[in-house]
mmCIF file with all atom_site columns, C-alpha atoms in Angstrom:
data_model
loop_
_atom_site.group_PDB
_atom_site.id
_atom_site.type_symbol
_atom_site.label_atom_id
_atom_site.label_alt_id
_atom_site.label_comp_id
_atom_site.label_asym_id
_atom_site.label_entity_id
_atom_site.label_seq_id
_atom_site.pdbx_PDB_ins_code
_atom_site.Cartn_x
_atom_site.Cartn_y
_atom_site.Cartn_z
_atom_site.occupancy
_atom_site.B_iso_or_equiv
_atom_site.pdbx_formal_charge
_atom_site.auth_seq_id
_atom_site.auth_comp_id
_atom_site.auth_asym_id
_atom_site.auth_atom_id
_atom_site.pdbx_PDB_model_num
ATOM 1   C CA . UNK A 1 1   ? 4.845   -35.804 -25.101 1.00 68.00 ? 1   UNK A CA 1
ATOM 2   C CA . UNK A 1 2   ? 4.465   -31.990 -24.308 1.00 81.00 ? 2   UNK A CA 1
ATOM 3   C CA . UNK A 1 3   ? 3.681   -30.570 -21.398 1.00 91.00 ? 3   UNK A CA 1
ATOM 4   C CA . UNK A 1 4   ? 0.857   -27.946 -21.067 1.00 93.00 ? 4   UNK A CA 1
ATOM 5   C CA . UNK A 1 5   ? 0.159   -24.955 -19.243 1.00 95.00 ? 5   UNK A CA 1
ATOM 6   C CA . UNK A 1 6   ? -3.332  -24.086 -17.498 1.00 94.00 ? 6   UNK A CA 1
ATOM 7   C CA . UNK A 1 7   ? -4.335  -20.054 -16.838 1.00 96.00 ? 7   UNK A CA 1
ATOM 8   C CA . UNK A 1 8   ? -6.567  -19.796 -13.497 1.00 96.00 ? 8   UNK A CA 1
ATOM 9   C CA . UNK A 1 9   ? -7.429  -15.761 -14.486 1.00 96.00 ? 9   UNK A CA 1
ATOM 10  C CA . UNK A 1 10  ? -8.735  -13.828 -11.893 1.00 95.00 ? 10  UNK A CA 1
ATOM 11  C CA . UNK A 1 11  ? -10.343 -10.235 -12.031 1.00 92.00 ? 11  UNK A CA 1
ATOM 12  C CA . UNK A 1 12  ? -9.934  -6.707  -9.806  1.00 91.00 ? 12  UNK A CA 1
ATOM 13  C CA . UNK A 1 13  ? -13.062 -8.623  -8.030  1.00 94.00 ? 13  UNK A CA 1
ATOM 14  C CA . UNK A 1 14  ? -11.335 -12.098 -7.146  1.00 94.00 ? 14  UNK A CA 1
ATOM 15  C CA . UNK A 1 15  ? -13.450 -13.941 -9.572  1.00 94.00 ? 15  UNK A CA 1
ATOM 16  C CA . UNK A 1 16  ? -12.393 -16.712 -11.522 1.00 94.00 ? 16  UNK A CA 1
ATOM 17  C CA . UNK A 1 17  ? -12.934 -15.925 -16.034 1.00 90.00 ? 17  UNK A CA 1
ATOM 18  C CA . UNK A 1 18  ? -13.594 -19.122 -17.764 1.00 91.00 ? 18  UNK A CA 1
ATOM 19  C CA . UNK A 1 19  ? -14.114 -18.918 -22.013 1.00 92.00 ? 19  UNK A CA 1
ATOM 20  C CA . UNK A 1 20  ? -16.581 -20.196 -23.808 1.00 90.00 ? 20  UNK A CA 1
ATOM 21  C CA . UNK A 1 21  ? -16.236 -21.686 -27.386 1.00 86.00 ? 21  UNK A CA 1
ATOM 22  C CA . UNK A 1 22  ? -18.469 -23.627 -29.380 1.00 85.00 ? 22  UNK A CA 1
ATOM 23  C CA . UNK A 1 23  ? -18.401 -27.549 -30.393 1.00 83.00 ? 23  UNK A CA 1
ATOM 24  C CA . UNK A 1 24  ? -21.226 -28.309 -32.577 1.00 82.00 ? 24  UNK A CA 1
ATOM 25  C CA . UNK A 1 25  ? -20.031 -31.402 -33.586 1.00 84.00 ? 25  UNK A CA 1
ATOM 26  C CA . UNK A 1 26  ? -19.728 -32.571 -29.349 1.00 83.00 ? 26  UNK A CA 1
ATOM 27  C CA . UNK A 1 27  ? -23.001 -31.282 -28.304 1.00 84.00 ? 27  UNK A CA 1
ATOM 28  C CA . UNK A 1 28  ? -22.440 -27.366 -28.269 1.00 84.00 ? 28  UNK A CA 1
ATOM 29  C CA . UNK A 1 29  ? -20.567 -25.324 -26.225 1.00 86.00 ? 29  UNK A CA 1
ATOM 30  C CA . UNK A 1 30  ? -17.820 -25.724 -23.523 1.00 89.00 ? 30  UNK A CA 1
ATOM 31  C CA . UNK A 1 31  ? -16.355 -23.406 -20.622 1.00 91.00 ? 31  UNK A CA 1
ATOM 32  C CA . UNK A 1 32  ? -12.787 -23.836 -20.018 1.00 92.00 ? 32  UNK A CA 1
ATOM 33  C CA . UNK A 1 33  ? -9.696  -22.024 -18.986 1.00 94.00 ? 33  UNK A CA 1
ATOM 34  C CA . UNK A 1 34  ? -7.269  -20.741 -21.228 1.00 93.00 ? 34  UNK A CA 1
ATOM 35  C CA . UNK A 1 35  ? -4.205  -23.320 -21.863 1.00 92.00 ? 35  UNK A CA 1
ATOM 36  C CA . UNK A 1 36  ? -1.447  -24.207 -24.277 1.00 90.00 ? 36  UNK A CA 1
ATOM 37  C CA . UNK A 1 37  ? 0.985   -26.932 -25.562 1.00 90.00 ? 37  UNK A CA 1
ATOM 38  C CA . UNK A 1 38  ? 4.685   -25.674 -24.521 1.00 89.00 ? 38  UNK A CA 1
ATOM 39  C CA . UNK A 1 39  ? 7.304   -25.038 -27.256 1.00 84.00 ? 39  UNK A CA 1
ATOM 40  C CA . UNK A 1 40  ? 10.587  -27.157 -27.043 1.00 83.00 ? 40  UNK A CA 1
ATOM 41  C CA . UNK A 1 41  ? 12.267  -23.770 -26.903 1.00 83.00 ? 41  UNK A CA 1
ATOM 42  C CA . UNK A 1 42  ? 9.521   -22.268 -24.059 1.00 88.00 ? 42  UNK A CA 1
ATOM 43  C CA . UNK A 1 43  ? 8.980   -22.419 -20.340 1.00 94.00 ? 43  UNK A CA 1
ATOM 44  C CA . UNK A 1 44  ? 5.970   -23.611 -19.120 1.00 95.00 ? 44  UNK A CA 1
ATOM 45  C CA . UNK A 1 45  ? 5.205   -19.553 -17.751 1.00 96.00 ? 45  UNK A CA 1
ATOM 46  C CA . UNK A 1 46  ? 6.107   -18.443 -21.949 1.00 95.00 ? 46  UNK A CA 1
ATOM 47  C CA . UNK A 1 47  ? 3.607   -21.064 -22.670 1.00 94.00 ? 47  UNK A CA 1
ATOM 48  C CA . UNK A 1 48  ? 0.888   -19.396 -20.072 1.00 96.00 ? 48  UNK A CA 1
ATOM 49  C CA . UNK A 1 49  ? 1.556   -15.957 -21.200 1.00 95.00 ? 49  UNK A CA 1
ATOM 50  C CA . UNK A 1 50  ? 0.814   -17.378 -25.005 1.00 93.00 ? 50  UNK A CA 1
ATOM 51  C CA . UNK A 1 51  ? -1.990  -19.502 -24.386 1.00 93.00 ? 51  UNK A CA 1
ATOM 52  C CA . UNK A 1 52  ? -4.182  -16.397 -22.493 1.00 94.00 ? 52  UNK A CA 1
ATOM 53  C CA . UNK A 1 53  ? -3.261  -13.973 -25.216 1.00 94.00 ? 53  UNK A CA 1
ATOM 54  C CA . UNK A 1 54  ? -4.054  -16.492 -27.722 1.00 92.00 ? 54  UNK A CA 1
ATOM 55  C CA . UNK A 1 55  ? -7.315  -17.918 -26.433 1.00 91.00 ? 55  UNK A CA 1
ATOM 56  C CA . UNK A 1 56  ? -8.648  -14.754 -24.702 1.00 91.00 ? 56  UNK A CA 1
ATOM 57  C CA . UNK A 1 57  ? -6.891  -11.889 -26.044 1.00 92.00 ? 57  UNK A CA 1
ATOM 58  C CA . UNK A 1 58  ? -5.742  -10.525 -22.644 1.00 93.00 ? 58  UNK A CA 1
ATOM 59  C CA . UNK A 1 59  ? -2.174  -10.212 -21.198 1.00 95.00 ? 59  UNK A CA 1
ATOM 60  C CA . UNK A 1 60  ? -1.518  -10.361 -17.208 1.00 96.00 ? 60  UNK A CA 1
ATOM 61  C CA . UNK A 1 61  ? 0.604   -8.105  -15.430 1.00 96.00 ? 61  UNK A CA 1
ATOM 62  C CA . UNK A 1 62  ? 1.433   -10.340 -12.285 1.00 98.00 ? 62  UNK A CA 1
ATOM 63  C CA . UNK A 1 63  ? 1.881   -14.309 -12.855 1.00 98.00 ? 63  UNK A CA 1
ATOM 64  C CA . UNK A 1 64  ? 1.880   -16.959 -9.814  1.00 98.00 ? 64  UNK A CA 1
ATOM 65  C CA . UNK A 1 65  ? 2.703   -20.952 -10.399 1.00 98.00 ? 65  UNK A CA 1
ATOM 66  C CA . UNK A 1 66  ? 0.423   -23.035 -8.517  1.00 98.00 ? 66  UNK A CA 1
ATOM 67  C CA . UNK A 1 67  ? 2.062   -26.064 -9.046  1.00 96.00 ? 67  UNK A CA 1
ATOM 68  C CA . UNK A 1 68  ? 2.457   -29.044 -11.502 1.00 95.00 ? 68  UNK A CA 1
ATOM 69  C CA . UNK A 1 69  ? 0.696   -32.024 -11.730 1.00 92.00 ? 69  UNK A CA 1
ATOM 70  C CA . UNK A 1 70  ? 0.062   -34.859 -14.304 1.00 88.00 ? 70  UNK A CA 1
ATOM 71  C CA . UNK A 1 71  ? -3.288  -35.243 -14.518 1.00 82.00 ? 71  UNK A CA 1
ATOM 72  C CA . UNK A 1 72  ? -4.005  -37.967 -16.765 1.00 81.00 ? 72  UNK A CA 1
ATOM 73  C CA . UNK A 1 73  ? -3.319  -41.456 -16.445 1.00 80.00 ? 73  UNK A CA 1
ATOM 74  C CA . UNK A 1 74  ? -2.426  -42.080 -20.579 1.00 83.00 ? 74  UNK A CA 1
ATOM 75  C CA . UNK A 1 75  ? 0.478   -39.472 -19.901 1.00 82.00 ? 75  UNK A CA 1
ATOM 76  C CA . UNK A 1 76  ? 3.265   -38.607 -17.273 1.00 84.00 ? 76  UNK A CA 1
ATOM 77  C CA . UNK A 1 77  ? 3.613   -35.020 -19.407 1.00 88.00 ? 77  UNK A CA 1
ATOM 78  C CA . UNK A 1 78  ? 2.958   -32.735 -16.451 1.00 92.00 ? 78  UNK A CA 1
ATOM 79  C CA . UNK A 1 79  ? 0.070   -29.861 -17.045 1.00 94.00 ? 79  UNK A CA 1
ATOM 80  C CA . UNK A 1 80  ? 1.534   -26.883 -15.150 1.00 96.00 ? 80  UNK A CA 1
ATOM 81  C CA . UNK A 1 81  ? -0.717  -24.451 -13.544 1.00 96.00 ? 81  UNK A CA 1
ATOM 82  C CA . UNK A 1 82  ? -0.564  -20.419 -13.083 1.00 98.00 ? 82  UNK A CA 1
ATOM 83  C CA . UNK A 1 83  ? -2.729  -17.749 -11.416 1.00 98.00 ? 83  UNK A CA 1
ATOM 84  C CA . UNK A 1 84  ? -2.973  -14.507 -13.649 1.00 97.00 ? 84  UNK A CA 1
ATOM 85  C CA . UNK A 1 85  ? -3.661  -11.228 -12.625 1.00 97.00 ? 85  UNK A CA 1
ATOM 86  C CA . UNK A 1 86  ? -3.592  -7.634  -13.283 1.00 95.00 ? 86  UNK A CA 1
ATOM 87  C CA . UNK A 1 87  ? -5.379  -7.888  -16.497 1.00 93.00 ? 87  UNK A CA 1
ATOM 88  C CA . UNK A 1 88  ? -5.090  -5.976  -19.497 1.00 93.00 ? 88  UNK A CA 1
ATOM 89  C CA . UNK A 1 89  ? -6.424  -6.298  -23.460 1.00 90.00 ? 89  UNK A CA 1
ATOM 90  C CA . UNK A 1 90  ? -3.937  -7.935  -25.823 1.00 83.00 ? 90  UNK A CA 1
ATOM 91  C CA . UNK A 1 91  ? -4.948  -8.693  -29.704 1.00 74.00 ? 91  UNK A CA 1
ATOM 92  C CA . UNK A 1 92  ? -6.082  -12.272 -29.650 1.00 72.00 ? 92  UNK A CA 1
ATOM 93  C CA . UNK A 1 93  ? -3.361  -14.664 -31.678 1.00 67.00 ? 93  UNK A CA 1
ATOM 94  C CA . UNK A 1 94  ? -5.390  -17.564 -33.057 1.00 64.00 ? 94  UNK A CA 1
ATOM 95  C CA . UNK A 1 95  ? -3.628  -19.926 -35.214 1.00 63.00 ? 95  UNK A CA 1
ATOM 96  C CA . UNK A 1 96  ? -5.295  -21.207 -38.012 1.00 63.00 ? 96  UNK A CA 1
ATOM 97  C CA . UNK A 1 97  ? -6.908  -24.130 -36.597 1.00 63.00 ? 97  UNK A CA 1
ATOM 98  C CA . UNK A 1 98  ? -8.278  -22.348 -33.200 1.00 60.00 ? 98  UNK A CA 1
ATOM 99  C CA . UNK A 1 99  ? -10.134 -19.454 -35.687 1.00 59.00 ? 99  UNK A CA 1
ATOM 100 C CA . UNK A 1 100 ? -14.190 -18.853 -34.943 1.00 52.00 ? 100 UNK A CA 1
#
């Protein structure tokens, strides 16, 4: 199994961003944070840096791990988490399975 990372993106104000994304077919629509699967080739930061300019179309200027956990008990794969700040606009990478 793959292990994930998890973007905790803060703003110039300290606040947490959470995204929004619609799931008709489960009852409407979710917040969450941005995340991604890693690569085999990736690190679990690589994997942070791709899953918030994937999933929100923003890039961070200054990254901090916040540790690693496993969070399930169906898998030992280890979700690793990140604080992102120092925000700037990125083009949005969707693949074709995550497009609106």
């Amino acid at each position: 199994m793959r292990d994930a990372s998890v973007v905790v993106v803060r703003d110039e104000h300290d606040l947490v961003t959470l995204l929004s994304a619609g799931f008709p077919a489960h009852g409407g629509a979710y917040l969450f944070l941005p995340r991604g699967r890693r690569e085999e080739s990736g690190s679990p930061l690589e994997c942070a840096c791709r899953g918030l300019r994937e999933e929100a179309g923003v890039s961070a200027g200054h990254w901090t791990p916040l540790g690693s956990r496993a969070i399930t008990l169906k898998s030992p794969a280890p979700v690793h988490l990140f604080e992102a700040r120092g925000l700037t606009l990125a083009a949005r990478e969707l693949t074709a399975t995550e497009q609106d």
